[in-house]
Every structure is written in C-alpha cells, then in structure tokens.
GROMACS .gro file of C-alpha atoms in nm:
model
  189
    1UNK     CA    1   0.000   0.000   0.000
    2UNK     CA    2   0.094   0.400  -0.078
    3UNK     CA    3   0.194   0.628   0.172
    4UNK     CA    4   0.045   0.944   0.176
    5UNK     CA    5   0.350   1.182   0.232
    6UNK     CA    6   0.222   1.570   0.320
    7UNK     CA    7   0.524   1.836   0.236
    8UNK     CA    8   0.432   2.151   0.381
    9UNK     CA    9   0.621   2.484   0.482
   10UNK     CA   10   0.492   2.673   0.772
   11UNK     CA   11   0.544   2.957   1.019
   12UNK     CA   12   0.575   2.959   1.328
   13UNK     CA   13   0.246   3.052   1.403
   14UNK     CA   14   0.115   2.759   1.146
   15UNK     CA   15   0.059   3.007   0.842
   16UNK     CA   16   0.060   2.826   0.489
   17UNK     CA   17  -0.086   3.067   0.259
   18UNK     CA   18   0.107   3.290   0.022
   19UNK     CA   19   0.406   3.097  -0.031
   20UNK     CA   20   0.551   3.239  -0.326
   21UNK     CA   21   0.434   3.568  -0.506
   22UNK     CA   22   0.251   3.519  -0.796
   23UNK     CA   23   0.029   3.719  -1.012
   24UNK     CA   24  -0.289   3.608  -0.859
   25UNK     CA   25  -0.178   3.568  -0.508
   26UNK     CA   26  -0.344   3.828  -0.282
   27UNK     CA   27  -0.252   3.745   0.063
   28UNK     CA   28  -0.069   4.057   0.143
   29UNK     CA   29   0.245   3.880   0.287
   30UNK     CA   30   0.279   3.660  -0.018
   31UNK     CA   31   0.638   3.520  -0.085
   32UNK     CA   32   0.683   3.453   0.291
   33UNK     CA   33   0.931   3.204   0.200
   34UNK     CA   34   1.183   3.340  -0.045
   35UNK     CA   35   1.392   3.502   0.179
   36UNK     CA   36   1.494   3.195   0.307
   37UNK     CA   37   1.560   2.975  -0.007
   38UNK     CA   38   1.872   2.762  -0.030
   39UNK     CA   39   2.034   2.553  -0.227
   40UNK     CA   40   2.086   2.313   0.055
   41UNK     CA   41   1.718   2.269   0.143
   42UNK     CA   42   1.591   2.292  -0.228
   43UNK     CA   43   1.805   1.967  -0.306
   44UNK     CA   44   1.740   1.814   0.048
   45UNK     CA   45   1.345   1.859  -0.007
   46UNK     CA   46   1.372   1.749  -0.375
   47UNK     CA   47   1.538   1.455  -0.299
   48UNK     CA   48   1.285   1.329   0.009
   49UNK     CA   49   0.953   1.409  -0.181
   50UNK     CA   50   1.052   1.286  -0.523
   51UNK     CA   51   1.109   0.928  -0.468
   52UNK     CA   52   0.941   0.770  -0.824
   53UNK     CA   53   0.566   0.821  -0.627
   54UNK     CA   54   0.342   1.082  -0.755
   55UNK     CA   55   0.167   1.385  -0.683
   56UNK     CA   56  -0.151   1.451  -0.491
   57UNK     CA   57  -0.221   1.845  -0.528
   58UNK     CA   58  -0.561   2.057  -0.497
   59UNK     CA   59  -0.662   2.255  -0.788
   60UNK     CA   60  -0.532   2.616  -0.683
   61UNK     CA   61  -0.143   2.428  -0.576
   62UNK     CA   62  -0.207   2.269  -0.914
   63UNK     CA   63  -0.264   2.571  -1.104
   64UNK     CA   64   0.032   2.720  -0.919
   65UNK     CA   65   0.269   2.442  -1.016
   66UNK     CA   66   0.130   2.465  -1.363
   67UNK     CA   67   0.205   2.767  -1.445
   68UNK     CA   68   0.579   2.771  -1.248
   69UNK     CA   69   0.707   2.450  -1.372
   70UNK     CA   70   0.532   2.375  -1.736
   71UNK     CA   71   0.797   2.571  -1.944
   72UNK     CA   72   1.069   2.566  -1.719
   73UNK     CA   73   1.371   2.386  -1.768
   74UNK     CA   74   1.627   2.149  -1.560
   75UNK     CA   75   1.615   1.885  -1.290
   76UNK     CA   76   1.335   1.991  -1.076
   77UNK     CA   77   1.116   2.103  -1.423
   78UNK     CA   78   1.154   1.791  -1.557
   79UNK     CA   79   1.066   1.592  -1.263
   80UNK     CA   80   0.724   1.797  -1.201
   81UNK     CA   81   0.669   1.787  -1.557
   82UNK     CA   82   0.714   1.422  -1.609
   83UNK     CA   83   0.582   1.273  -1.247
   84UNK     CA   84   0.234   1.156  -1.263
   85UNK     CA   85  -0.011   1.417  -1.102
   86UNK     CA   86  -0.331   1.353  -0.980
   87UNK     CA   87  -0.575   1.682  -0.915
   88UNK     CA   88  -0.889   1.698  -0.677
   89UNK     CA   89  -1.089   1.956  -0.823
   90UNK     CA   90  -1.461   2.040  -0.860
   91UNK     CA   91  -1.443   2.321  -1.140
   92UNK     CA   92  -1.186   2.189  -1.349
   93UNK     CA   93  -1.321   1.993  -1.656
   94UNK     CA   94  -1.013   1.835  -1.836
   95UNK     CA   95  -0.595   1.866  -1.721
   96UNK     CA   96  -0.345   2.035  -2.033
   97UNK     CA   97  -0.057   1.980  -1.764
   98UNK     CA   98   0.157   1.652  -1.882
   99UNK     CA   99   0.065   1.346  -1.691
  100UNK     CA  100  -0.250   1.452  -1.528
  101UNK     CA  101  -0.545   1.317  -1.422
  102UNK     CA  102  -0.811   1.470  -1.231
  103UNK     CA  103  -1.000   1.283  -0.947
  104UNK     CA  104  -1.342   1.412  -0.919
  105UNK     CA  105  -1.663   1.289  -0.689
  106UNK     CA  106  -1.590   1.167  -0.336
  107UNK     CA  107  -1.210   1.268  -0.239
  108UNK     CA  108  -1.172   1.044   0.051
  109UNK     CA  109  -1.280   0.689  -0.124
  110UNK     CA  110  -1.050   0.857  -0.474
  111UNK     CA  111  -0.710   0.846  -0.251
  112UNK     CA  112  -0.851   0.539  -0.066
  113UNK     CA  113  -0.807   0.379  -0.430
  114UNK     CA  114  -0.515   0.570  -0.514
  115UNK     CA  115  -0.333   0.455  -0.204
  116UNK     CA  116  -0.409   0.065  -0.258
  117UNK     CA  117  -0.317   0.053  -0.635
  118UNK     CA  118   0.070   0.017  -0.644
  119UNK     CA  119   0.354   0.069  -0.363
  120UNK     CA  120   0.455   0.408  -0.498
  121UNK     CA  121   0.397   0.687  -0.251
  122UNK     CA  122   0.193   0.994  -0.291
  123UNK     CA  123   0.327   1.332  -0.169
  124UNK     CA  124   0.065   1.603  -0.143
  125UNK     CA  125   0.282   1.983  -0.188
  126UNK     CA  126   0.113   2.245  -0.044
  127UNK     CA  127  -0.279   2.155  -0.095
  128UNK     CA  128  -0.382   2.273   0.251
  129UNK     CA  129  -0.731   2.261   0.220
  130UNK     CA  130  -0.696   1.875   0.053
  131UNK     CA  131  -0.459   1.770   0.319
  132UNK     CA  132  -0.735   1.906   0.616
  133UNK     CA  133  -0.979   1.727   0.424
  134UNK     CA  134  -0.792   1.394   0.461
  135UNK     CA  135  -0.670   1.412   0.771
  136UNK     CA  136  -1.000   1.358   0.945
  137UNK     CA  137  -1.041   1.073   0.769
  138UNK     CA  138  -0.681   0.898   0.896
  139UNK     CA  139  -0.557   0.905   0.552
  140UNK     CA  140  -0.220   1.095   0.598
  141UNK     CA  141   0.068   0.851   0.708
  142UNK     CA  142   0.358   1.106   0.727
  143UNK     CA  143   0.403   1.464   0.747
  144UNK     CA  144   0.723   1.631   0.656
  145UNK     CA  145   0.658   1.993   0.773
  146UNK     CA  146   0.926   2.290   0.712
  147UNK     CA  147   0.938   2.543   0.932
  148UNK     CA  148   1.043   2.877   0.872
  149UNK     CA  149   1.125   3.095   1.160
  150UNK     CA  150   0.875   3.400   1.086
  151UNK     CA  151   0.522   3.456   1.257
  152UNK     CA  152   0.279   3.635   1.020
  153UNK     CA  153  -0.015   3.661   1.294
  154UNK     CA  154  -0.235   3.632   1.016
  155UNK     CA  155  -0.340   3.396   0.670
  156UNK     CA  156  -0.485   3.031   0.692
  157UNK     CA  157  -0.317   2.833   0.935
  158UNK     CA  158  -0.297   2.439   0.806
  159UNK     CA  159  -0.429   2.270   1.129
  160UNK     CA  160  -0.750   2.341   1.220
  161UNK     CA  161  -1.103   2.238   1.291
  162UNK     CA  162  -0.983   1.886   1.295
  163UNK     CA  163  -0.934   1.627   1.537
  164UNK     CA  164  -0.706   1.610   1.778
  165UNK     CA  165  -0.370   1.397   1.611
  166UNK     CA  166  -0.092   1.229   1.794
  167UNK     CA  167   0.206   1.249   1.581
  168UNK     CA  168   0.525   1.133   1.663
  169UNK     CA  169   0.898   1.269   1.520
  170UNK     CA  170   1.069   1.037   1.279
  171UNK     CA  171   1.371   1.291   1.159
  172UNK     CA  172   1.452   1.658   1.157
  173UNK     CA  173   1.646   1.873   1.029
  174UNK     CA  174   1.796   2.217   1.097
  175UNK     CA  175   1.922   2.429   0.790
  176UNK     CA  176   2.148   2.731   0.766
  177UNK     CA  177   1.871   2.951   0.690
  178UNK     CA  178   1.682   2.908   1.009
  179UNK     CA  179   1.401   2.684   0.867
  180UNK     CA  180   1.376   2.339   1.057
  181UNK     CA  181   1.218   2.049   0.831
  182UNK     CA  182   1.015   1.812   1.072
  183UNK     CA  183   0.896   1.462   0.994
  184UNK     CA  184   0.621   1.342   1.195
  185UNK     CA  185   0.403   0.998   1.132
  186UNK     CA  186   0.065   0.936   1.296
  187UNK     CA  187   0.086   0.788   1.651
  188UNK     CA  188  -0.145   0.526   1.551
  189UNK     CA  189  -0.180   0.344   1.882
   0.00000   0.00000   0.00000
C-alpha cells in the first residue's frame, strides 16, 4: 500500500498561505518564503519528496505548479513535468498539464483507491485545504513539515477544525537559513 507523504512549509504561528508571489496571489504577505531559499534545502526537499511516487495536489497548488514549472527547464522542471499528477478539483473539466489526471466525486474513497493501487507513494505539496480534508479521515501517514522561523499573525493556518492527532517525530532537520524540516508519522496506537 501508498503512503500518503504531506510536504508543507509553515510559520511559526502555522501560516501556509502565500508561499511564493505570484500574479494572482493576494494574501498581502505573499512570498513569505523566499527570503529563506537555499540551495541546501531545495536539493534536500527534492530529494525526500521525489522518490518515483506521484503527486496529490488541490486545484489552486495545481494551477500554481502549472504555471511555475510547465515551461521551465532542468532537474526539478523535468521531474514535475514528467511525475504523474493527480488533481482533486470540482471546477476543473479536463488537465493540459503533462501526466494529469483529475480525481473528481468523493475525495476520501478517490485516494482510498489511489493509495491501494501500487507501492509508490503519494506526496501532497502544499494543498492545505486537501490535506485538512484527509486528515480527518486517517488518511495521511507522514508529514514532513518545514518550518520557517517568521510569525505572520495572520493567513490560513494548516491545522485546524480537525481532530485532535498524535504524531510522533521520525527525523529533523535544521538548515542554515533558520528553517527546521520536521517529519512526523501518525501515533497510531
């Protein structure tokens, strides 16, 4: 069976909206991240959430990854460009990006399916409405969180309204930039 592998970069104060600046990105503090981009965690998180699986992303983290990645060129383009990509959406009617299928209907019982069809893992980027949509439902076996030492005090935090979860740390890591990347599994007792 898949595991369902969440990669997500936070604040402190468990902000993850507005990572990047974009064209159509209103949250006012949008591009939280880049300040503290390095080469040492771009490789470290490319290596640990492209391991042959495939992707898992909402429509808006798709459309965002469309449009960065399509036309781009090198290692990491050519990796989101080839992996296959599965997108839960409601509005969307077909996918243009390469390799992608759209999973439409009831979300929980599509990844159900997805996660008993081969031993490749899924890795959901970003997608924080998705990933609170799963986790109620037990569906998320490891969560590799980045942490980025900033508090916005405002924008949608990633855990909330849900139940209460027991995780338990399987590996960190501290890099130069201040940002901490925690992995945490379900403490599924």
């Amino acid at each position: 069976m898949r595991k369902l592998i969440v990669s997500e970069s936070l604040t402190l104060d468990g902000v993850y909206e507005g990572l990047a600046k974009t064209s159509n990105e209103t949250f006012k503090f949008a591009g939280w991240t880049e300040p503290y981009a390095s080469q040492e965690q771009n490789e470290y998180v490319s290596k640990n959430t492209s391991g042959g699986g495939v992707l898992l992303l909402g429509r808006l983290t798709y459309e965002h990854m469309r449009a960065g990645w399509e036309f781009a060129t090198g290692p990491v383009a050519d990796y989101m460009n080839n992996v296959t990509k599965y997108v839960v959406s409601t509005t969307l009617k077909k996918s243009d990006w390469k390799n992608t299928h759209l999973l439409t209907g009831n979300v929980v019982e599509a990844v159900r399916k997805l996660k008993n069809e081969s031993d490749q893992d899924i890795a959901i980027l970003g997608s924080g409405a998705l990933v609170q949509s799963l986790i109620d439902h037990n569906l998320i076996d490891s969560y590799m969180l980045l942490v980025y030492p900033l508090v916005l005090g405002t924008g949608k935090r990633f855990f909330i309204d849900s139940a209460q979860i027991s995780l338990k740390l399987t590996d960190s890591k501290a890099f130069s930039s201040g940002v901490l990347m925690l992995n945490y599994a379900p403490d599924r007792k």
